Tab-separated table of C-alpha atoms and ligand atoms in Angstrom:
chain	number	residue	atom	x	y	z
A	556	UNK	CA	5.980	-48.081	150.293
A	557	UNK	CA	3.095	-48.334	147.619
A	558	UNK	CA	5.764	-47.412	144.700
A	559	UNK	CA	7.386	-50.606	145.459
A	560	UNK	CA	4.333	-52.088	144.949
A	561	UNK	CA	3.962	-50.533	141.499
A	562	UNK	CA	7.351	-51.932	140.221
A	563	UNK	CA	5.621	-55.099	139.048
A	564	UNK	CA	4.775	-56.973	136.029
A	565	UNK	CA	2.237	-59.122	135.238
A	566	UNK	CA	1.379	-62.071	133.100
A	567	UNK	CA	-0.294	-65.714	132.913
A	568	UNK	CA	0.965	-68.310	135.375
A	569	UNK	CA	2.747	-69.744	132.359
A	570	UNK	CA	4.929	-66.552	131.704
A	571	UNK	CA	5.862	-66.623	134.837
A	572	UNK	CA	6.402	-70.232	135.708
A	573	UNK	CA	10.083	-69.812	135.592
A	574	UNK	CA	9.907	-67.742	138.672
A	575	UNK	CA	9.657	-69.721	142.312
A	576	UNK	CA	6.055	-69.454	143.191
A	577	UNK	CA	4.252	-66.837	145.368
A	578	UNK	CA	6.025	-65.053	147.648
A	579	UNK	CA	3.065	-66.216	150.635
A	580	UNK	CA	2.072	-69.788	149.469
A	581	UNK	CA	4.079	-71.000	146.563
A	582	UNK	CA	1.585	-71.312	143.981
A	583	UNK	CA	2.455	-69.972	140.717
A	584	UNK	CA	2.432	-66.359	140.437
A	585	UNK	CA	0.401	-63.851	138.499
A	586	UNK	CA	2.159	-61.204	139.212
A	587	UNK	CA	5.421	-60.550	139.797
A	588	UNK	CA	6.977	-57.138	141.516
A	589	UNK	CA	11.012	-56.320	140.996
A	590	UNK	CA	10.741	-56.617	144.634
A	591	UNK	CA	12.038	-60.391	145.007
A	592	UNK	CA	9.798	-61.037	148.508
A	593	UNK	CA	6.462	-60.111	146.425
A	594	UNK	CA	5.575	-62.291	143.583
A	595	UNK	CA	1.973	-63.003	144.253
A	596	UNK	CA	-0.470	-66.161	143.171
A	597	UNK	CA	-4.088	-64.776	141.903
A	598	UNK	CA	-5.485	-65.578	145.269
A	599	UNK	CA	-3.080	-63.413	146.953
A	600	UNK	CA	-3.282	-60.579	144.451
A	601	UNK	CA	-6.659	-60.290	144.714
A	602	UNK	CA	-6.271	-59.868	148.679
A	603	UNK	CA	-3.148	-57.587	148.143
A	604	UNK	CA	-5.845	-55.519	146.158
A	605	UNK	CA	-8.724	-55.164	148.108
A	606	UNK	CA	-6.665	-54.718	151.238
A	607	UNK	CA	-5.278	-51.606	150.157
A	608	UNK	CA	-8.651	-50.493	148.610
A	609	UNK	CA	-9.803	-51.529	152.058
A	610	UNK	CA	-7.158	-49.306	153.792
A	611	UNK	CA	-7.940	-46.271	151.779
A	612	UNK	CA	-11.335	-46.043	152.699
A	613	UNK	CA	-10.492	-46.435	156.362
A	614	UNK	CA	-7.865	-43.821	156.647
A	615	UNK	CA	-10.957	-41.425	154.613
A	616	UNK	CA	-12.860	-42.051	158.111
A	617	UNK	CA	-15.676	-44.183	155.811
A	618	UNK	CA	-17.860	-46.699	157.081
A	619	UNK	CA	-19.839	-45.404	160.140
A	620	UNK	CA	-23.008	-46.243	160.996
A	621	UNK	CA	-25.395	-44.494	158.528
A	622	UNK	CA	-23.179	-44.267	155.639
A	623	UNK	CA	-24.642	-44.806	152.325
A	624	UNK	CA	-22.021	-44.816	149.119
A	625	UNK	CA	-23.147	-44.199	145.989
A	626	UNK	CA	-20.960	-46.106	143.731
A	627	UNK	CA	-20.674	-44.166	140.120
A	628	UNK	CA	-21.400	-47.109	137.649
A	629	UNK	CA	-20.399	-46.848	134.673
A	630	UNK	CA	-20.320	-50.258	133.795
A	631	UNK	CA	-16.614	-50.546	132.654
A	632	UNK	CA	-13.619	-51.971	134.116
A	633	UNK	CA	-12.613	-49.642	137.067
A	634	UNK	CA	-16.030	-48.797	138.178
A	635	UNK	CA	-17.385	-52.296	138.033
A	636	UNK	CA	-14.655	-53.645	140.323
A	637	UNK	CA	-14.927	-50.385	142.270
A	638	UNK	CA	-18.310	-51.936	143.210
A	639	UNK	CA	-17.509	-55.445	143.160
A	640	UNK	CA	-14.492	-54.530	146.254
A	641	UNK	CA	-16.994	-51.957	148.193
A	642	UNK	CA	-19.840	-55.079	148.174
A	643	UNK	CA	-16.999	-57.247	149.937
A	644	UNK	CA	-15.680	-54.657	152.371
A	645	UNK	CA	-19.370	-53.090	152.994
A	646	UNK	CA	-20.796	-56.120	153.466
A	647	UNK	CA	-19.559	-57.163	156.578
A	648	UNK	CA	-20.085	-53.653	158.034
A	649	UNK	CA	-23.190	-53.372	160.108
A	650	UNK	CA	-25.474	-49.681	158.842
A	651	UNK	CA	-23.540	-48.764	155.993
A	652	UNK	CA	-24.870	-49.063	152.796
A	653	UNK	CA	-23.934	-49.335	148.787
A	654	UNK	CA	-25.860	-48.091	146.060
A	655	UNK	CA	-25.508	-47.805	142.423
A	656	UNK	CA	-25.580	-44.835	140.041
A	657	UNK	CA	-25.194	-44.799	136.379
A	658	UNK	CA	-25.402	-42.181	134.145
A	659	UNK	CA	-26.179	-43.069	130.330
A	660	UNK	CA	-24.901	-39.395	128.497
A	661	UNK	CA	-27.096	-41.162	125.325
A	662	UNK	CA	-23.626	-42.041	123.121
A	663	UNK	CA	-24.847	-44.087	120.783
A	664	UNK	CA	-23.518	-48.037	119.402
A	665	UNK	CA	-21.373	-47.654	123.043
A	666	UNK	CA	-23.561	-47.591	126.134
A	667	UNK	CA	-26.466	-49.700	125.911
A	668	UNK	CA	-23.648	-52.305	126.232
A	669	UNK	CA	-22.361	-50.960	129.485
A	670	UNK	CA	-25.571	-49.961	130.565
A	671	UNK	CA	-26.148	-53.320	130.209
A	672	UNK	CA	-23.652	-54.793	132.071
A	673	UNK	CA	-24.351	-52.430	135.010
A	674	UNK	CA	-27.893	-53.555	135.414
A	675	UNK	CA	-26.228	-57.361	135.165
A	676	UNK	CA	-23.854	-56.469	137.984
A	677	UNK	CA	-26.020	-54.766	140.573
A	678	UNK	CA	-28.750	-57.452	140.265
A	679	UNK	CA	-26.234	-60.164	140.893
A	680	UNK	CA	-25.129	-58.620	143.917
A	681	UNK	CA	-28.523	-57.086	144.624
A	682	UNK	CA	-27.339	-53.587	144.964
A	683	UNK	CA	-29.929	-50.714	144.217
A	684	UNK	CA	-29.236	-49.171	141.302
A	685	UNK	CA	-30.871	-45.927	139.260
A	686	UNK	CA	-29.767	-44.811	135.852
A	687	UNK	CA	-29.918	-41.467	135.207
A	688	UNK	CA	-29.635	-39.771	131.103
A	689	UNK	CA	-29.079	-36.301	129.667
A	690	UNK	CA	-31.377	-36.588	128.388
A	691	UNK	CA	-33.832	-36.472	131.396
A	692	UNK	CA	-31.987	-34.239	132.805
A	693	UNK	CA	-30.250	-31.571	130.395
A	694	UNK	CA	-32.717	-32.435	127.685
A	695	UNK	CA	-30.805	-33.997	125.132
A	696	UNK	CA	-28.272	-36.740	124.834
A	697	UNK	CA	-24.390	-36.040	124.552
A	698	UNK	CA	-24.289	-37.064	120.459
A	699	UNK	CA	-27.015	-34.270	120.024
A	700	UNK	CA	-25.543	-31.634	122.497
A	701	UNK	CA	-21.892	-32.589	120.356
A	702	UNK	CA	-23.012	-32.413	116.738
A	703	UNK	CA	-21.234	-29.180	116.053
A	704	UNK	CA	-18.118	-29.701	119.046
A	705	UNK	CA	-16.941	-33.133	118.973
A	706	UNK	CA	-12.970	-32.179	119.934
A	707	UNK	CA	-15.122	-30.929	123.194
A	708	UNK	CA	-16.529	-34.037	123.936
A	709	UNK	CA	-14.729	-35.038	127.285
A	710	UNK	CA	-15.345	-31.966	128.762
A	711	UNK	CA	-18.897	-31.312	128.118
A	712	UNK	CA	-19.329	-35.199	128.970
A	713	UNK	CA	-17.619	-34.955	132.127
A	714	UNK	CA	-18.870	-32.018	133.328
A	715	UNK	CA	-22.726	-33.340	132.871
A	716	UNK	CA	-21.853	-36.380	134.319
A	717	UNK	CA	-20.366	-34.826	137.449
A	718	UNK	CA	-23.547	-32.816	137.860
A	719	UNK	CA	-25.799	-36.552	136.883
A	720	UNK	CA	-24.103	-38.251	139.138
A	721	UNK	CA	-24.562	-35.518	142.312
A	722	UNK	CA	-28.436	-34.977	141.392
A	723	UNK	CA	-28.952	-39.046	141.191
A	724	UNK	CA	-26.670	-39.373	144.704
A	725	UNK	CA	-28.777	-36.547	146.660
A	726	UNK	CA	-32.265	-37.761	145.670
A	727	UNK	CA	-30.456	-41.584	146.907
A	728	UNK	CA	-30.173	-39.258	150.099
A	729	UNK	CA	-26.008	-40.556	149.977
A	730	UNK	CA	-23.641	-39.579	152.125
A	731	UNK	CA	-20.472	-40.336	149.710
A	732	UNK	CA	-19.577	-40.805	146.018
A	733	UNK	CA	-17.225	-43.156	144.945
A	734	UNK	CA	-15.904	-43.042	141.570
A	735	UNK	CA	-13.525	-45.333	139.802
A	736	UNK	CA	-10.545	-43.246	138.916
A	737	UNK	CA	-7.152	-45.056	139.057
A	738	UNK	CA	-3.633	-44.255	139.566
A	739	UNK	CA	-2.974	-43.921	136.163
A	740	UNK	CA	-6.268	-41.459	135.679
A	741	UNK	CA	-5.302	-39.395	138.457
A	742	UNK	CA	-1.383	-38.840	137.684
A	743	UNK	CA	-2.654	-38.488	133.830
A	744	UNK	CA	-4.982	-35.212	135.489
A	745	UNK	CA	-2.341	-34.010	137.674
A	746	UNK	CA	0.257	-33.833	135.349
A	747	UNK	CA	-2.577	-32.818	132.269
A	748	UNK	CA	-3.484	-29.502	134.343
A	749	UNK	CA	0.309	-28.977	134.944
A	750	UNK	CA	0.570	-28.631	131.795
A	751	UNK	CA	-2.152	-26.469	130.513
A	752	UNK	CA	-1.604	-24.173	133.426
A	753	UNK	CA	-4.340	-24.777	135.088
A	754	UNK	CA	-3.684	-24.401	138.660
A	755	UNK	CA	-7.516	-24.064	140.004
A	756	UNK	CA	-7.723	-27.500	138.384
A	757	UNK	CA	-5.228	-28.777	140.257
A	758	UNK	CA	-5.988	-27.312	143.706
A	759	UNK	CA	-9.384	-27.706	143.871
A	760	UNK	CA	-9.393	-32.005	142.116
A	761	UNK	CA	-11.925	-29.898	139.098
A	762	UNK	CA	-10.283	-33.425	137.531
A	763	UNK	CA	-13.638	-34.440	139.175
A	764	UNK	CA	-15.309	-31.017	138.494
A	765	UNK	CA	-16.347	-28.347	141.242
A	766	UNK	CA	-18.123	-29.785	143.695
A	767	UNK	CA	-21.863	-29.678	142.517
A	768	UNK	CA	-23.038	-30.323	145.714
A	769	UNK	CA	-21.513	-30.971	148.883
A	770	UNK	CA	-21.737	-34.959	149.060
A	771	UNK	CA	-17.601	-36.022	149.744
A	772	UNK	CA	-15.793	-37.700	147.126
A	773	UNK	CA	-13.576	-40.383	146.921
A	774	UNK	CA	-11.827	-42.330	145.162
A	775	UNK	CA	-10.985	-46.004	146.493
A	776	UNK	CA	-9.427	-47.065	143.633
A	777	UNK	CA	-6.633	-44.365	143.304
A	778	UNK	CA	-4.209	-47.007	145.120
A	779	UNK	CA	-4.733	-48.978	141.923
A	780	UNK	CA	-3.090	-48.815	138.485
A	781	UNK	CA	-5.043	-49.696	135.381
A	782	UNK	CA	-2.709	-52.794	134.652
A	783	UNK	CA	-4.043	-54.310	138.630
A	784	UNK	CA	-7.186	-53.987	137.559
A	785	UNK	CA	-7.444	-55.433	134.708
A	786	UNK	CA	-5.293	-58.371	135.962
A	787	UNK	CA	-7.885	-58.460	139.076
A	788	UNK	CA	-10.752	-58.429	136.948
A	789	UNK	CA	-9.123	-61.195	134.689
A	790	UNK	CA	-7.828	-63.756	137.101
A	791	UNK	CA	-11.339	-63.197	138.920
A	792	UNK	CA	-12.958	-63.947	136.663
A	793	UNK	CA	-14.873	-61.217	136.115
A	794	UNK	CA	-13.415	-59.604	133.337
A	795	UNK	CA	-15.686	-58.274	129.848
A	796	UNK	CA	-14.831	-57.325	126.634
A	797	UNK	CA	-16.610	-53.629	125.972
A	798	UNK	CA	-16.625	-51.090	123.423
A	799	UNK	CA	-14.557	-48.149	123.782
A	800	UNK	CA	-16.561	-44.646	123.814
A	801	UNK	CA	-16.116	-43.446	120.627
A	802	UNK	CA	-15.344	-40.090	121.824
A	803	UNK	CA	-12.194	-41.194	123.692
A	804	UNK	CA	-8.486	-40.209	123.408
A	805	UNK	CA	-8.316	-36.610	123.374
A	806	UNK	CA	-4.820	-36.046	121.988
A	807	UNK	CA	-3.246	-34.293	125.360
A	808	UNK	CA	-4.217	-37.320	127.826
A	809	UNK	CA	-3.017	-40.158	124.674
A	810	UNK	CA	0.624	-38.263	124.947
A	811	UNK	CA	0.463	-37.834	128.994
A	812	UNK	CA	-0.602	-41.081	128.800
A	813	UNK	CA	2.631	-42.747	126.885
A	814	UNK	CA	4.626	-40.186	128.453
A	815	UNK	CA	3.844	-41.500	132.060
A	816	UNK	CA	4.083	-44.813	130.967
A	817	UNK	CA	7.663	-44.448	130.009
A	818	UNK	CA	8.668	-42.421	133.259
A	819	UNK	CA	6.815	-44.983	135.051
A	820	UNK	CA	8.984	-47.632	133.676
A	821	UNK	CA	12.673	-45.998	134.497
A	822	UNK	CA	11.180	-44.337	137.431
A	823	UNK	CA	9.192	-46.523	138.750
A	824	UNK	CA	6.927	-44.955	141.738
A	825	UNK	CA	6.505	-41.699	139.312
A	826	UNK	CA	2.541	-41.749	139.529
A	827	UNK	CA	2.512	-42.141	143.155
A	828	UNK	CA	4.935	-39.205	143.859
A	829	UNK	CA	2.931	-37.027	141.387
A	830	UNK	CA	-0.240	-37.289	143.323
A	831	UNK	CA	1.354	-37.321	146.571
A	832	UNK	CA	3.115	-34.007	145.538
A	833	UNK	CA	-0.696	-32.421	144.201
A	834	UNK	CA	-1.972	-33.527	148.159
A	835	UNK	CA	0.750	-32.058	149.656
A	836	UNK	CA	-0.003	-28.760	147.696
A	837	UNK	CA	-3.590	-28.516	148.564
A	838	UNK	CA	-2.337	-29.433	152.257
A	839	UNK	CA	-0.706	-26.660	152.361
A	840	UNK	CA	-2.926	-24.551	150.590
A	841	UNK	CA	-6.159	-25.447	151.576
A	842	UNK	CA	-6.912	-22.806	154.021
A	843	UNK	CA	-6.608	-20.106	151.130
A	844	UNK	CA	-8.679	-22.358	148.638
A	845	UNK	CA	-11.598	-22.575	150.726
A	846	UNK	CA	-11.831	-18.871	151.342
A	847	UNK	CA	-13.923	-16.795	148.777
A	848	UNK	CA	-13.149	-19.251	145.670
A	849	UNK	CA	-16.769	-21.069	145.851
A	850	UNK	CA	-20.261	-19.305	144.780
A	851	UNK	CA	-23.248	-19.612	143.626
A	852	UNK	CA	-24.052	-19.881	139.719
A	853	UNK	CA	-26.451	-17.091	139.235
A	854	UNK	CA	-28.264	-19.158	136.346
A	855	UNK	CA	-29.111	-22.504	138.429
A	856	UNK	CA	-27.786	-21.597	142.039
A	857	UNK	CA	-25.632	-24.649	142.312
A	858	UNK	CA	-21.753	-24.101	144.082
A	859	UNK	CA	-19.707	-22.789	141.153
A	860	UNK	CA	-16.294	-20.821	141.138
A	861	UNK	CA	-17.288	-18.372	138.988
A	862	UNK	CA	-20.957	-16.445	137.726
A	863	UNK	CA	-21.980	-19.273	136.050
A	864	UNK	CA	-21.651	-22.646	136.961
A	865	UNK	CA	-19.602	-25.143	134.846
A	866	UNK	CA	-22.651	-27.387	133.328
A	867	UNK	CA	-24.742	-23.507	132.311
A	868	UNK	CA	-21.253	-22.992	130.627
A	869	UNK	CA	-21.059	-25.814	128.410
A	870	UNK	CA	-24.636	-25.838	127.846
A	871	UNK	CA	-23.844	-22.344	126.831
A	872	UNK	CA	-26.587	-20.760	129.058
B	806	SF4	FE1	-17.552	-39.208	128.106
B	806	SF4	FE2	-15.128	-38.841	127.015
B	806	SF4	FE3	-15.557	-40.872	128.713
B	806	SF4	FE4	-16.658	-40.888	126.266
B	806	SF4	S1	-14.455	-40.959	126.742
B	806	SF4	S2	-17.684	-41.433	128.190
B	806	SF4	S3	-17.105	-38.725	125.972
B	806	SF4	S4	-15.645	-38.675	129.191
């Protein structure tokens, strides 16, 4: 079961060099799980990781002939080794293909750096790749459209980026969008619209927004906690130091945050069940979702659940 998986720790092969080596070869570990059978060497991490990245995707019914994923690239940690594992697994699949999205929302001294390392990432692997900006596209960057709302800033951000991300991914003429949310992301949102209420949130994964158009989205890397990825990233080798968005840590998701860290830790396999419990919700309630919630925004005409589409909302139209 994937909580076992989760009961793990992590370190350098010297903090764990008191431990017998891994579990499959007998090299020294990188991480270890409470599991005794499943300490695991960085070679067999990494391969513990992309298989069940790998697995994901195939029980979504991705990769047939035609597909093309448009990877949402934001340059940081989970998206860029969203792209790195999708370039292994899609390369040895004949007709599907990866592209490369990323949106720069104009926040200044933060993402020409990650902008940066996006364009370094998809030329190494030679992935096509188109950045799009507010300001292209809602006429202004995200420190202008914020001067006077700053405690805002994740949701107007968000919600523009959703809508960047579909407009870049239809033009691209893809068939899916991949985004880079983890496990810890997508407990964080489950348990974040819990609490505020918000049950449309939670039914309908607004986490990601409404859908802005209808190109699927998935997630490959919700099998993934924050603390794998970094430790992929790191004993791959591919791991960079970047600035932090100096909009981040709205004060809800920094308390969900600890709080699910602590659970986590006495009860381990707490993320995993709060997700699974959200699917089994919309399981059951799909049916009664899908009818009559969905319309079209009478300002732009894009799929909205109310008059006026989230983006003419927060750009007040
Ligand atoms: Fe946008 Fe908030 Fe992420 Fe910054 S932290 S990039 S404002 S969503």
């Amino acid at each position: 079961m994937y909580w076992q998986k989760e009961r793990m720790s992590f370190g350098s092969s010297r903090s764990l060099m008191a431990d017998e080596g891994c579990s499959l070869c007998g090299k020294p570990p990188v991480a270890r799980l409470f599991d005794p059978e499943r300490r695991l060497c960085a070679e067999h991490f990494v391969e513990d990781c992309a298989a069940r990245v790998k697995a994901g995707i195939m029980e979504a019914g991705l990769l047939a002939l035609g597909d093309r994923i448009a990877v949402g690239l934001s340059g940081g940690k989970d998206s860029t080794l969203l792209l790195i594992l999708l370039h292994g697994i899609v390369s040895s699949c004949t007709g599907v293909h990866l592209i490369a999205i990323t949106v720069d929302e104009g926040i200044a001294g933060y993402r020409e750096e990650t902008v940066a390392a996006a364009v370094d990432l998809t030329t190494r692997l030679g992935i096509e790749h188109r950045i799009v900006s507010f300001s292209d596209l809602f006429g202004a960057d995200l420190d202008v459209l914020l001067s006077d709302r700053e405690a805002e800033a994740c949701t107007v951000c968000g919600v523009l980026r959703r809508r960047a991300l579909a407009v870049a991914a239809a033009e691209m003429g893809a068939t899916h969008i991949a985004t880079g949310h983890n496990l810890d992301d997508e407990a964080q949102s489950v348990l974040m619209n819990v609490l505020r209420g918000d049950l449309s949130k939670l039914l309908l994964d607004t986490s990601e927004g409404l859908p802005d158009c209808f190109i699927p989205r998935i997630k490959p890397l919700s099998v993934l906690s924050e603390k794998e990825i970094t430790t992929y990233l790191l004993v791959s080798g591919a791991y960079t130091d970047l600035p932090e968005c100096p909009y981040a840590g709205g004060a809800l998701r920094g308390e969900v945050r600890g709080m699910l860290a602590d659970l986590e830790f006495r009860y381990p396999g707490t993320r995993w069940r709060l997700i699974r419990s959200r699917d089994q919700v919309r399981n059951l309630l799909a049916e009664e979702v899908s009818q009559g919630v969905l319309q079209r925004c009478v300002h732009c005409g894009e799929v909205s659940s109310g008059e006026l589409c989230s983006v003419c909302r927060v750009l007040g139209r």
